[in-house]
Every structure is written in C-alpha cells, then in structure tokens.
N, CA and C atoms as an extended XYZ file, in Angstrom:
396
Properties=species:S:1:pos:R:3:atomname:S:1:resname:S:1:resid:I:1 pbc="F F F"
N        -2.052      -35.118        2.738 N   UNK     1
C        -1.495      -33.787        2.589 CA  UNK     1
C        -0.775      -33.700        1.247 C   UNK     1
N        -1.069      -32.666        0.527 N   UNK     2
C        -0.470      -32.477       -0.793 CA  UNK     2
C         0.836      -31.700       -0.658 C   UNK     2
N         1.876      -32.216       -1.300 N   UNK     3
C         3.173      -31.548       -1.273 CA  UNK     3
C         3.215      -30.523       -2.384 C   UNK     3
N         3.665      -29.321       -2.063 N   UNK     4
C         3.788      -28.261       -3.058 CA  UNK     4
C         5.198      -27.717       -3.030 C   UNK     4
N         5.680      -27.406       -4.217 N   UNK     5
C         7.022      -26.830       -4.303 CA  UNK     5
C         6.999      -25.410       -3.757 C   UNK     5
N         8.171      -24.887       -3.477 N   UNK     6
C         8.274      -23.504       -3.018 CA  UNK     6
C         7.683      -22.547       -4.034 C   UNK     6
N         7.891      -22.850       -5.316 N   UNK     7
C         7.344      -22.010       -6.385 CA  UNK     7
C         5.824      -21.968       -6.308 C   UNK     7
N         5.177      -23.140       -6.130 N   UNK     8
C         3.720      -23.193       -6.066 CA  UNK     8
C         3.187      -22.445       -4.850 C   UNK     8
N         3.851      -22.598       -3.709 N   UNK     9
C         3.407      -21.894       -2.497 CA  UNK     9
C         3.530      -20.384       -2.676 C   UNK     9
N         4.653      -19.939       -3.251 N   UNK    10
C         4.850      -18.505       -3.467 CA  UNK    10
C         3.841      -17.964       -4.473 C   UNK    10
N         3.559      -18.735       -5.485 N   UNK    11
C         2.575      -18.324       -6.495 CA  UNK    11
C         1.186      -18.192       -5.865 C   UNK    11
N         0.819      -19.140       -5.011 N   UNK    12
C        -0.465      -19.065       -4.312 CA  UNK    12
C        -0.523      -17.844       -3.399 C   UNK    12
N         0.577      -17.527       -2.742 N   UNK    13
C         0.638      -16.347       -1.882 CA  UNK    13
C         0.437      -15.074       -2.708 C   UNK    13
N         1.106      -14.993       -3.846 N   UNK    14
C         0.951      -13.822       -4.722 CA  UNK    14
C        -0.491      -13.715       -5.194 C   UNK    14
N        -1.094      -14.840       -5.591 N   UNK    15
C        -2.486      -14.832       -6.030 CA  UNK    15
C        -3.397      -14.353       -4.900 C   UNK    15
N        -3.156      -14.821       -3.675 N   UNK    16
C        -3.982      -14.411       -2.531 CA  UNK    16
C        -3.864      -12.909       -2.282 C   UNK    16
N        -2.665      -12.369       -2.391 N   UNK    17
C        -2.477      -10.922       -2.214 CA  UNK    17
C        -3.216      -10.163       -3.307 C   UNK    17
N        -3.084      -10.614       -4.560 N   UNK    18
C        -3.783       -9.954       -5.662 CA  UNK    18
C        -5.293      -10.015       -5.455 C   UNK    18
N        -5.803      -11.166       -5.028 N   UNK    19
C        -7.243      -11.316       -4.807 CA  UNK    19
C        -7.710      -10.396       -3.690 C   UNK    19
N        -6.908      -10.287       -2.613 N   UNK    20
C        -7.265       -9.393       -1.510 CA  UNK    20
C        -7.315       -7.946       -1.974 C   UNK    20
N        -6.388       -7.543       -2.842 N   UNK    21
C        -6.427       -6.181       -3.398 CA  UNK    21
C        -7.715       -5.957       -4.181 C   UNK    21
N        -8.141       -6.964       -4.945 N   UNK    22
C        -9.393       -6.859       -5.702 CA  UNK    22
C       -10.582       -6.676       -4.762 C   UNK    22
N       -10.635       -7.484       -3.707 N   UNK    23
C       -11.763       -7.442       -2.770 CA  UNK    23
C       -11.790       -6.116       -2.019 C   UNK    23
N       -10.654       -5.654       -1.538 N   UNK    24
C       -10.597       -4.373       -0.822 CA  UNK    24
C       -11.008       -3.233       -1.752 C   UNK    24
N       -10.540       -3.256       -2.985 N   UNK    25
C       -10.915       -2.216       -3.947 CA  UNK    25
C       -12.417       -2.249       -4.193 C   UNK    25
N       -13.001       -3.438       -4.339 N   UNK    26
C       -14.448       -3.561       -4.539 CA  UNK    26
C       -15.214       -2.994       -3.346 C   UNK    26
N       -14.765       -3.301       -2.146 N   UNK    27
C       -15.433       -2.784       -0.944 CA  UNK    27
C       -15.366       -1.259       -0.913 C   UNK    27
N       -14.198       -0.701       -1.212 N   UNK    28
C       -14.059        0.761       -1.220 CA  UNK    28
C       -14.962        1.395       -2.275 C   UNK    28
N       -15.131        0.732       -3.417 N   UNK    29
C       -16.058        1.234       -4.439 CA  UNK    29
C       -17.498        1.190       -3.927 C   UNK    29
N       -17.873        0.098       -3.281 N   UNK    30
C       -19.251       -0.065       -2.814 CA  UNK    30
C       -19.617        0.893       -1.688 C   UNK    30
N       -18.652        1.252       -0.845 N   UNK    31
C       -18.977        2.166        0.259 CA  UNK    31
C       -18.706        3.625       -0.102 C   UNK    31
N       -18.313        3.866       -1.348 N   UNK    32
C       -18.164        5.238       -1.831 CA  UNK    32
C       -16.875        5.939       -1.455 C   UNK    32
N       -15.892        5.203       -0.961 N   UNK    33
C       -14.622        5.834       -0.605 CA  UNK    33
C       -13.761        6.120       -1.824 C   UNK    33
N       -13.938        5.317       -2.875 N   UNK    34
C       -13.277        5.582       -4.154 CA  UNK    34
C       -14.323        5.469       -5.253 C   UNK    34
N       -14.029        6.060       -6.386 N   UNK    35
C       -14.955        6.047       -7.512 CA  UNK    35
C       -14.156        6.131       -8.802 C   UNK    35
N       -14.812        5.857       -9.906 N   UNK    36
C       -14.142        5.985      -11.193 CA  UNK    36
C       -13.711        7.442      -11.369 C   UNK    36
N       -12.475        7.643      -11.797 N   UNK    37
C       -12.019        9.015      -12.040 CA  UNK    37
C       -11.393        9.178      -13.411 C   UNK    37
N       -11.199        8.062      -14.116 N   UNK    38
C       -10.619        8.189      -15.445 CA  UNK    38
C       -10.579        6.873      -16.181 C   UNK    38
N       -10.361        6.980      -17.489 N   UNK    39
C       -10.237        5.814      -18.352 CA  UNK    39
C        -9.003        6.013      -19.216 C   UNK    39
N        -8.122        5.012      -19.226 N   UNK    40
C        -6.946        5.042      -20.089 CA  UNK    40
C        -7.233        4.156      -21.287 C   UNK    40
N        -7.210        4.740      -22.470 N   UNK    41
C        -7.507        3.995      -23.690 CA  UNK    41
C        -6.215        3.739      -24.448 C   UNK    41
N        -6.000        2.482      -24.823 N   UNK    42
C        -4.862        2.086      -25.645 CA  UNK    42
C        -5.423        1.290      -26.819 C   UNK    42
N        -4.657        1.084      -27.870 N   UNK    43
C        -5.184        0.325      -29.010 CA  UNK    43
C        -5.703       -1.055      -28.585 C   UNK    43
N        -6.983       -1.272      -28.761 N   UNK    44
C        -7.592       -2.562      -28.459 CA  UNK    44
C        -7.897       -2.833      -27.004 C   UNK    44
N        -7.683       -1.866      -26.125 N   UNK    45
C        -7.907       -2.119      -24.703 CA  UNK    45
C        -8.121       -0.809      -23.952 C   UNK    45
N        -8.626       -0.938      -22.729 N   UNK    46
C        -8.698        0.224      -21.846 CA  UNK    46
C        -8.589       -0.221      -20.401 C   UNK    46
N        -8.190        0.728      -19.571 N   UNK    47
C        -8.055        0.517      -18.138 CA  UNK    47
C        -8.836        1.618      -17.433 C   UNK    47
N        -9.398        1.281      -16.303 N   UNK    48
C       -10.172        2.257      -15.543 CA  UNK    48
C        -9.389        2.627      -14.293 C   UNK    48
N        -9.348        3.913      -14.022 N   UNK    49
C        -8.644        4.436      -12.862 CA  UNK    49
C        -9.677        4.833      -11.812 C   UNK    49
N        -9.450        4.409      -10.571 N   UNK    50
C       -10.352        4.761       -9.473 CA  UNK    50
C        -9.557        5.428       -8.360 C   UNK    50
N       -10.219        6.303       -7.654 N   UNK    51
C        -9.577        7.009       -6.557 CA  UNK    51
C       -10.610        7.815       -5.794 C   UNK    51
N       -10.164        8.478       -4.772 N   UNK    52
C       -11.049        9.294       -3.953 CA  UNK    52
C       -10.246        9.988       -2.879 C   UNK    52
N       -10.933       10.582       -1.930 N   UNK    53
C       -10.229       11.317       -0.874 CA  UNK    53
C        -9.187       10.479       -0.123 C   UNK    53
N        -9.438        9.172        0.042 N   UNK    54
C        -8.458        8.358        0.774 CA  UNK    54
C        -7.197        8.093       -0.048 C   UNK    54
N        -7.256        8.360       -1.357 N   UNK    55
C        -6.059        8.215       -2.193 CA  UNK    55
C        -5.477        9.574       -2.557 C   UNK    55
N        -6.057       10.635       -1.987 N   UNK    56
C        -5.542       11.980       -2.240 CA  UNK    56
C        -6.148       12.665       -3.445 C   UNK    56
N        -7.178       12.059       -4.051 N   UNK    57
C        -7.841       12.673       -5.202 CA  UNK    57
C        -9.262       13.076       -4.809 C   UNK    57
N        -9.869       13.875       -5.626 N   UNK    58
C       -11.247       14.289       -5.381 CA  UNK    58
C       -12.208       13.239       -5.910 C   UNK    58
N       -13.325       13.084       -5.221 N   UNK    59
C       -14.369       12.181       -5.709 CA  UNK    59
C       -15.069       12.859       -6.875 C   UNK    59
N       -15.196       12.150       -7.987 N   UNK    60
C       -15.841       12.712       -9.166 CA  UNK    60
C       -17.345       12.810       -8.915 C   UNK    60
N       -17.940       13.920       -9.325 N   UNK    61
C       -19.376       14.142       -9.165 CA  UNK    61
C       -19.905       14.840      -10.394 C   UNK    61
N       -21.215       14.756      -10.592 N   UNK    62
C       -21.845       15.444      -11.707 CA  UNK    62
C       -21.693       16.948      -11.565 C   UNK    62
N       -21.569       17.625      -12.700 N   UNK    63
C       -21.409       19.076      -12.688 CA  UNK    63
C       -22.606       19.723      -11.994 C   UNK    63
N       -22.309       20.572      -11.029 N   UNK    64
C       -23.371       21.245      -10.287 CA  UNK    64
C       -24.157       20.298       -9.388 C   UNK    64
N       -23.573       19.136       -9.070 N   UNK    65
C       -24.263       18.176       -8.208 CA  UNK    65
C       -25.422       17.476       -8.885 C   UNK    65
N       -25.402       17.383      -10.216 N   UNK    66
C       -26.465       16.740      -10.997 CA  UNK    66
C       -26.713       15.320      -10.484 C   UNK    66
N       -27.902       15.096       -9.906 N   UNK    67
C       -28.231       13.807       -9.293 CA  UNK    67
C       -28.226       12.674      -10.314 C   UNK    67
N       -28.675       12.936      -11.526 N   UNK    68
C       -28.703       11.900      -12.562 CA  UNK    68
C       -27.313       11.402      -12.901 C   UNK    68
N       -26.380       12.327      -13.058 N   UNK    69
C       -24.995       11.951      -13.360 CA  UNK    69
C       -24.387       11.209      -12.172 C   UNK    69
N       -24.674       11.673      -10.966 N   UNK    70
C       -24.144       11.001       -9.772 CA  UNK    70
C       -24.647        9.558       -9.670 C   UNK    70
N       -25.891        9.322      -10.054 N   UNK    71
C       -26.433        7.958      -10.042 CA  UNK    71
C       -25.703        7.088      -11.064 C   UNK    71
N       -25.430        7.640      -12.241 N   UNK    72
C       -24.696        6.894      -13.272 CA  UNK    72
C       -23.295        6.545      -12.775 C   UNK    72
N       -22.626        7.504      -12.141 N   UNK    73
C       -21.285        7.256      -11.592 CA  UNK    73
C       -21.352        6.152      -10.538 C   UNK    73
N       -22.355        6.216       -9.658 N   UNK    74
C       -22.514        5.181       -8.629 CA  UNK    74
C       -22.789        3.814       -9.257 C   UNK    74
N       -23.572        3.779      -10.334 N   UNK    75
C       -23.853        2.517      -11.021 CA  UNK    75
C       -22.577        1.935      -11.628 C   UNK    75
N       -21.747        2.786      -12.208 N   UNK    76
C       -20.469        2.324      -12.759 CA  UNK    76
C       -19.608        1.737      -11.644 C   UNK    76
N       -19.585        2.397      -10.490 N   UNK    77
C       -18.808        1.898       -9.347 CA  UNK    77
C       -19.305        0.520       -8.900 C   UNK    77
N       -20.621        0.332       -8.857 N   UNK    78
C       -21.195       -0.959       -8.449 CA  UNK    78
C       -20.838       -2.040       -9.472 C   UNK    78
N       -20.913       -1.703      -10.755 N   UNK    79
C       -20.549       -2.666      -11.806 CA  UNK    79
C       -19.075       -3.046      -11.689 C   UNK    79
N       -18.209       -2.044      -11.480 N   UNK    80
C       -16.779       -2.332      -11.311 CA  UNK    80
C       -16.547       -3.240      -10.104 C   UNK    80
N       -17.237       -2.956       -8.997 N   UNK    81
C       -17.087       -3.784       -7.795 CA  UNK    81
C       -17.531       -5.219       -8.074 C   UNK    81
N       -18.648       -5.386       -8.771 N   UNK    82
C       -19.131       -6.732       -9.098 CA  UNK    82
C       -18.130       -7.468       -9.987 C   UNK    82
N       -17.567       -6.771      -10.963 N   UNK    83
C       -16.573       -7.392      -11.844 CA  UNK    83
C       -15.317       -7.786      -11.064 C   UNK    83
N       -14.912       -6.950      -10.114 N   UNK    84
C       -13.758       -7.281       -9.269 CA  UNK    84
C       -14.049       -8.505       -8.395 C   UNK    84
N       -15.217       -8.532       -7.769 N   UNK    85
C       -15.561       -9.643       -6.883 CA  UNK    85
C       -15.732      -10.952       -7.645 C   UNK    85
N       -16.169      -10.864       -8.906 N   UNK    86
C       -16.336      -12.059       -9.740 CA  UNK    86
C       -15.079      -12.415      -10.519 C   UNK    86
N       -13.983      -11.735      -10.224 N   UNK    87
C       -12.679      -12.013      -10.836 CA  UNK    87
C       -12.688      -11.831      -12.357 C   UNK    87
N       -13.553      -10.944      -12.851 N   UNK    88
C       -13.591      -10.633      -14.279 CA  UNK    88
C       -12.579       -9.554      -14.633 C   UNK    88
N       -12.336       -8.670      -13.675 N   UNK    89
C       -11.277       -7.667      -13.801 CA  UNK    89
C       -10.464       -7.728      -12.516 C   UNK    89
N        -9.288       -7.136      -12.552 N   UNK    90
C        -8.405       -7.169      -11.385 CA  UNK    90
C        -7.696       -5.838      -11.240 C   UNK    90
N        -7.194       -5.593      -10.039 N   UNK    91
C        -6.309       -4.448       -9.838 CA  UNK    91
C        -5.059       -4.740      -10.650 C   UNK    91
N        -4.725       -3.823      -11.556 N   UNK    92
C        -3.573       -4.063      -12.434 CA  UNK    92
C        -2.390       -3.174      -12.096 C   UNK    92
N        -2.595       -2.215      -11.201 N   UNK    93
C        -1.487       -1.360      -10.818 CA  UNK    93
C        -1.977       -0.089      -10.170 C   UNK    93
N        -1.038        0.797       -9.941 N   UNK    94
C        -1.352        2.087       -9.336 CA  UNK    94
C        -0.548        3.164      -10.042 C   UNK    94
N        -1.136        4.335      -10.131 N   UNK    95
C        -0.428        5.498      -10.654 CA  UNK    95
C        -0.154        6.393       -9.458 C   UNK    95
N         1.108        6.634       -9.192 N   UNK    96
C         1.502        7.392       -8.004 CA  UNK    96
C         2.095        8.721       -8.427 C   UNK    96
N         1.597        9.795       -7.817 N   UNK    97
C         2.163       11.125       -8.052 CA  UNK    97
C         2.308       11.815       -6.702 C   UNK    97
N         2.722       13.038       -6.724 N   UNK    98
C         2.972       13.776       -5.495 CA  UNK    98
C         1.682       13.942       -4.690 C   UNK    98
N         1.623       13.321       -3.532 N   UNK    99
C         0.494       13.496       -2.623 CA  UNK    99
C        -0.762       12.738       -2.986 C   UNK    99
N        -0.732       11.892       -4.011 N   UNK   100
C        -1.936       11.151       -4.389 CA  UNK   100
C        -1.572        9.915       -5.193 C   UNK   100
N        -2.531        9.016       -5.288 N   UNK   101
C        -2.372        7.856       -6.162 CA  UNK   101
C        -3.741        7.403       -6.628 C   UNK   101
N        -3.764        6.684       -7.723 N   UNK   102
C        -4.995        6.083       -8.218 CA  UNK   102
C        -4.750        4.594       -8.407 C   UNK   102
N        -5.823        3.842       -8.376 N   UNK   103
C        -5.762        2.397       -8.558 CA  UNK   103
C        -6.312        2.095       -9.945 C   UNK   103
N        -5.577        1.308      -10.714 N   UNK   104
C        -6.015        0.953      -12.059 CA  UNK   104
C        -6.568       -0.463      -12.054 C   UNK   104
N        -7.715       -0.636      -12.715 N   UNK   105
C        -8.329       -1.955      -12.841 CA  UNK   105
C        -8.562       -2.253      -14.315 C   UNK   105
N        -8.420       -3.510      -14.668 N   UNK   106
C        -8.663       -3.927      -16.043 CA  UNK   106
C        -8.704       -5.442      -16.095 C   UNK   106
N        -8.961       -5.957      -17.281 N   UNK   107
C        -9.013       -7.400      -17.462 CA  UNK   107
C        -9.384       -7.756      -18.879 C   UNK   107
N        -9.539       -9.041      -19.139 N   UNK   108
C        -9.825       -9.497      -20.501 CA  UNK   108
C       -11.083       -8.875      -21.115 C   UNK   108
N       -12.098       -8.593      -20.306 N   UNK   109
C       -13.311       -8.002      -20.883 CA  UNK   109
C       -13.080       -6.568      -21.348 C   UNK   109
N       -11.968       -5.976      -20.922 N   UNK   110
C       -11.580       -4.640      -21.385 CA  UNK   110
C       -10.440       -4.714      -22.394 C   UNK   110
N       -10.088       -5.932      -22.829 N   UNK   111
C        -9.047       -6.103      -23.829 CA  UNK   111
C        -7.641       -6.241      -23.291 C   UNK   111
N        -7.501       -6.350      -21.980 N   UNK   112
C        -6.181       -6.468      -21.347 CA  UNK   112
C        -6.025       -7.899      -20.821 C   UNK   112
N        -4.916       -8.575      -21.133 N   UNK   113
C        -4.733       -9.942      -20.623 CA  UNK   113
C        -4.797       -9.985      -19.095 C   UNK   113
N        -5.320      -11.086      -18.582 N   UNK   114
C        -5.436      -11.263      -17.131 CA  UNK   114
C        -4.055      -11.258      -16.486 C   UNK   114
N        -3.956      -10.563      -15.373 N   UNK   115
C        -2.711      -10.526      -14.618 CA  UNK   115
C        -2.583      -11.836      -13.857 C   UNK   115
N        -1.534      -12.578      -14.144 N   UNK   116
C        -1.300      -13.865      -13.488 CA  UNK   116
C        -0.105      -13.746      -12.552 C   UNK   116
N        -0.176      -14.399      -11.394 N   UNK   117
C         0.982      -14.391      -10.503 CA  UNK   117
C         2.182      -15.031      -11.196 C   UNK   117
N         3.324      -14.423      -11.054 N   UNK   118
C         4.533      -15.018      -11.623 CA  UNK   118
C         5.708      -14.706      -10.711 C   UNK   118
N         6.702      -15.503      -10.838 N   UNK   119
C         7.916      -15.325      -10.056 CA  UNK   119
C         9.076      -15.181      -11.015 C   UNK   119
N        10.169      -14.650      -10.516 N   UNK   120
C        11.360      -14.560      -11.343 CA  UNK   120
C        11.791      -15.954      -11.766 C   UNK   120
N        12.232      -16.066      -12.988 N   UNK   121
C        12.733      -17.367      -13.434 CA  UNK   121
C        14.020      -17.697      -12.686 C   UNK   121
N        14.400      -18.951      -12.725 N   UNK   122
C        15.614      -19.391      -12.032 CA  UNK   122
C        16.827      -18.623      -12.534 C   UNK   122
N        16.884      -18.333      -13.850 N   UNK   123
C        18.019      -17.594      -14.402 CA  UNK   123
C        18.101      -16.200      -13.795 C   UNK   123
N        16.949      -15.531      -13.678 N   UNK   124
C        16.944      -14.195      -13.088 CA  UNK   124
C        17.351      -14.243      -11.621 C   UNK   124
N        16.857      -15.246      -10.899 N   UNK   125
C        17.210      -15.369       -9.491 CA  UNK   125
C        18.702      -15.626       -9.326 C   UNK   125
N        19.270      -16.480      -10.183 N   UNK   126
C        20.702      -16.760      -10.126 CA  UNK   126
C        21.500      -15.500      -10.423 C   UNK   126
N        21.075      -14.758      -11.447 N   UNK   127
C        21.749      -13.507      -11.793 CA  UNK   127
C        21.692      -12.532      -10.624 C   UNK   127
N        20.518      -12.393      -10.015 N   UNK   128
C        20.379      -11.479       -8.881 CA  UNK   128
C        21.266      -11.901       -7.715 C   UNK   128
N        21.394      -13.203       -7.491 N   UNK   129
C        22.254      -13.689       -6.404 CA  UNK   129
C        23.717      -13.347       -6.662 C   UNK   129
N        24.147      -13.425       -7.920 N   UNK   130
C        25.540      -13.133       -8.256 CA  UNK   130
C        25.823      -11.637       -8.261 C   UNK   130
N        24.835      -10.840       -8.656 N   UNK   131
C        25.025       -9.388       -8.747 CA  UNK   131
C        24.927       -8.750       -7.369 C   UNK   131
N        24.040       -9.270       -6.538 N   UNK   132
C        23.789       -8.667       -5.224 CA  UNK   132
C        24.899       -8.827       -4.276 C   UNK   132
C-alpha cells in the first residue's frame, strides 16, 4: 500500500472532480443537450463556451434551420467532446448570469495553459485559520 500525504489525496480528489466535469460535459455535447454557443478570443488564446436549454440558454442552430450549418455545429460538438474525453481540453469555468449559465472549455491546443489541480499553500491556509 502506497502512503500518500493529505495534499496528494486532496489533489487527486480535485483532479477526479475536474475529470468528471470533462466527461459529463462531453456526454452532454454528444447527446445534444448542450452545444457551442460562443468563442472568447484573447491575445494568443481562445475559449469555447457551450450551453443549451439545460443551462438556460438556447441551442444554437443554422439560420432558418439550414441543415448544412446544423451539421457543422454538430461536428464541432463531436470534436469538442472527443477533445474533452482525450484530456486535450478541459472545463475551465462557467459564466453565470441571471437565469442561465454557460460552460467554458479550453486547453493548450487553444493557447490556454492546462488547468492543474492545486491547493492553497500552507501560508494561505495559516492566514485563513488566523483570520477566520
């Protein structure tokens, strides 16, 4: 049996939660419950926003129900799901507003550093213990 410090166990737990968010988001993309709804562009990087009726937003569709555009949107969703399942991109956060939210995904292939599990440093924890 391998001994792990509390820090390592907590870090593994955070990683497992992050991975589960990636997998659930990929499943929702594959079954059409959420879809790409926007792209946030920053210097040298971009993030993709996904959402749908279950997040309080409308599902994006081609103008006038254009089947060709809808197929392209579905293909983008499948690619995003594959990237999430292969750990190439990750859920990086959520944008929350009144009555709705979107899920943001990104990663190194989009120019954004990989989100790594981290814990408060000992100094921060000590400070929080004294302030609280």
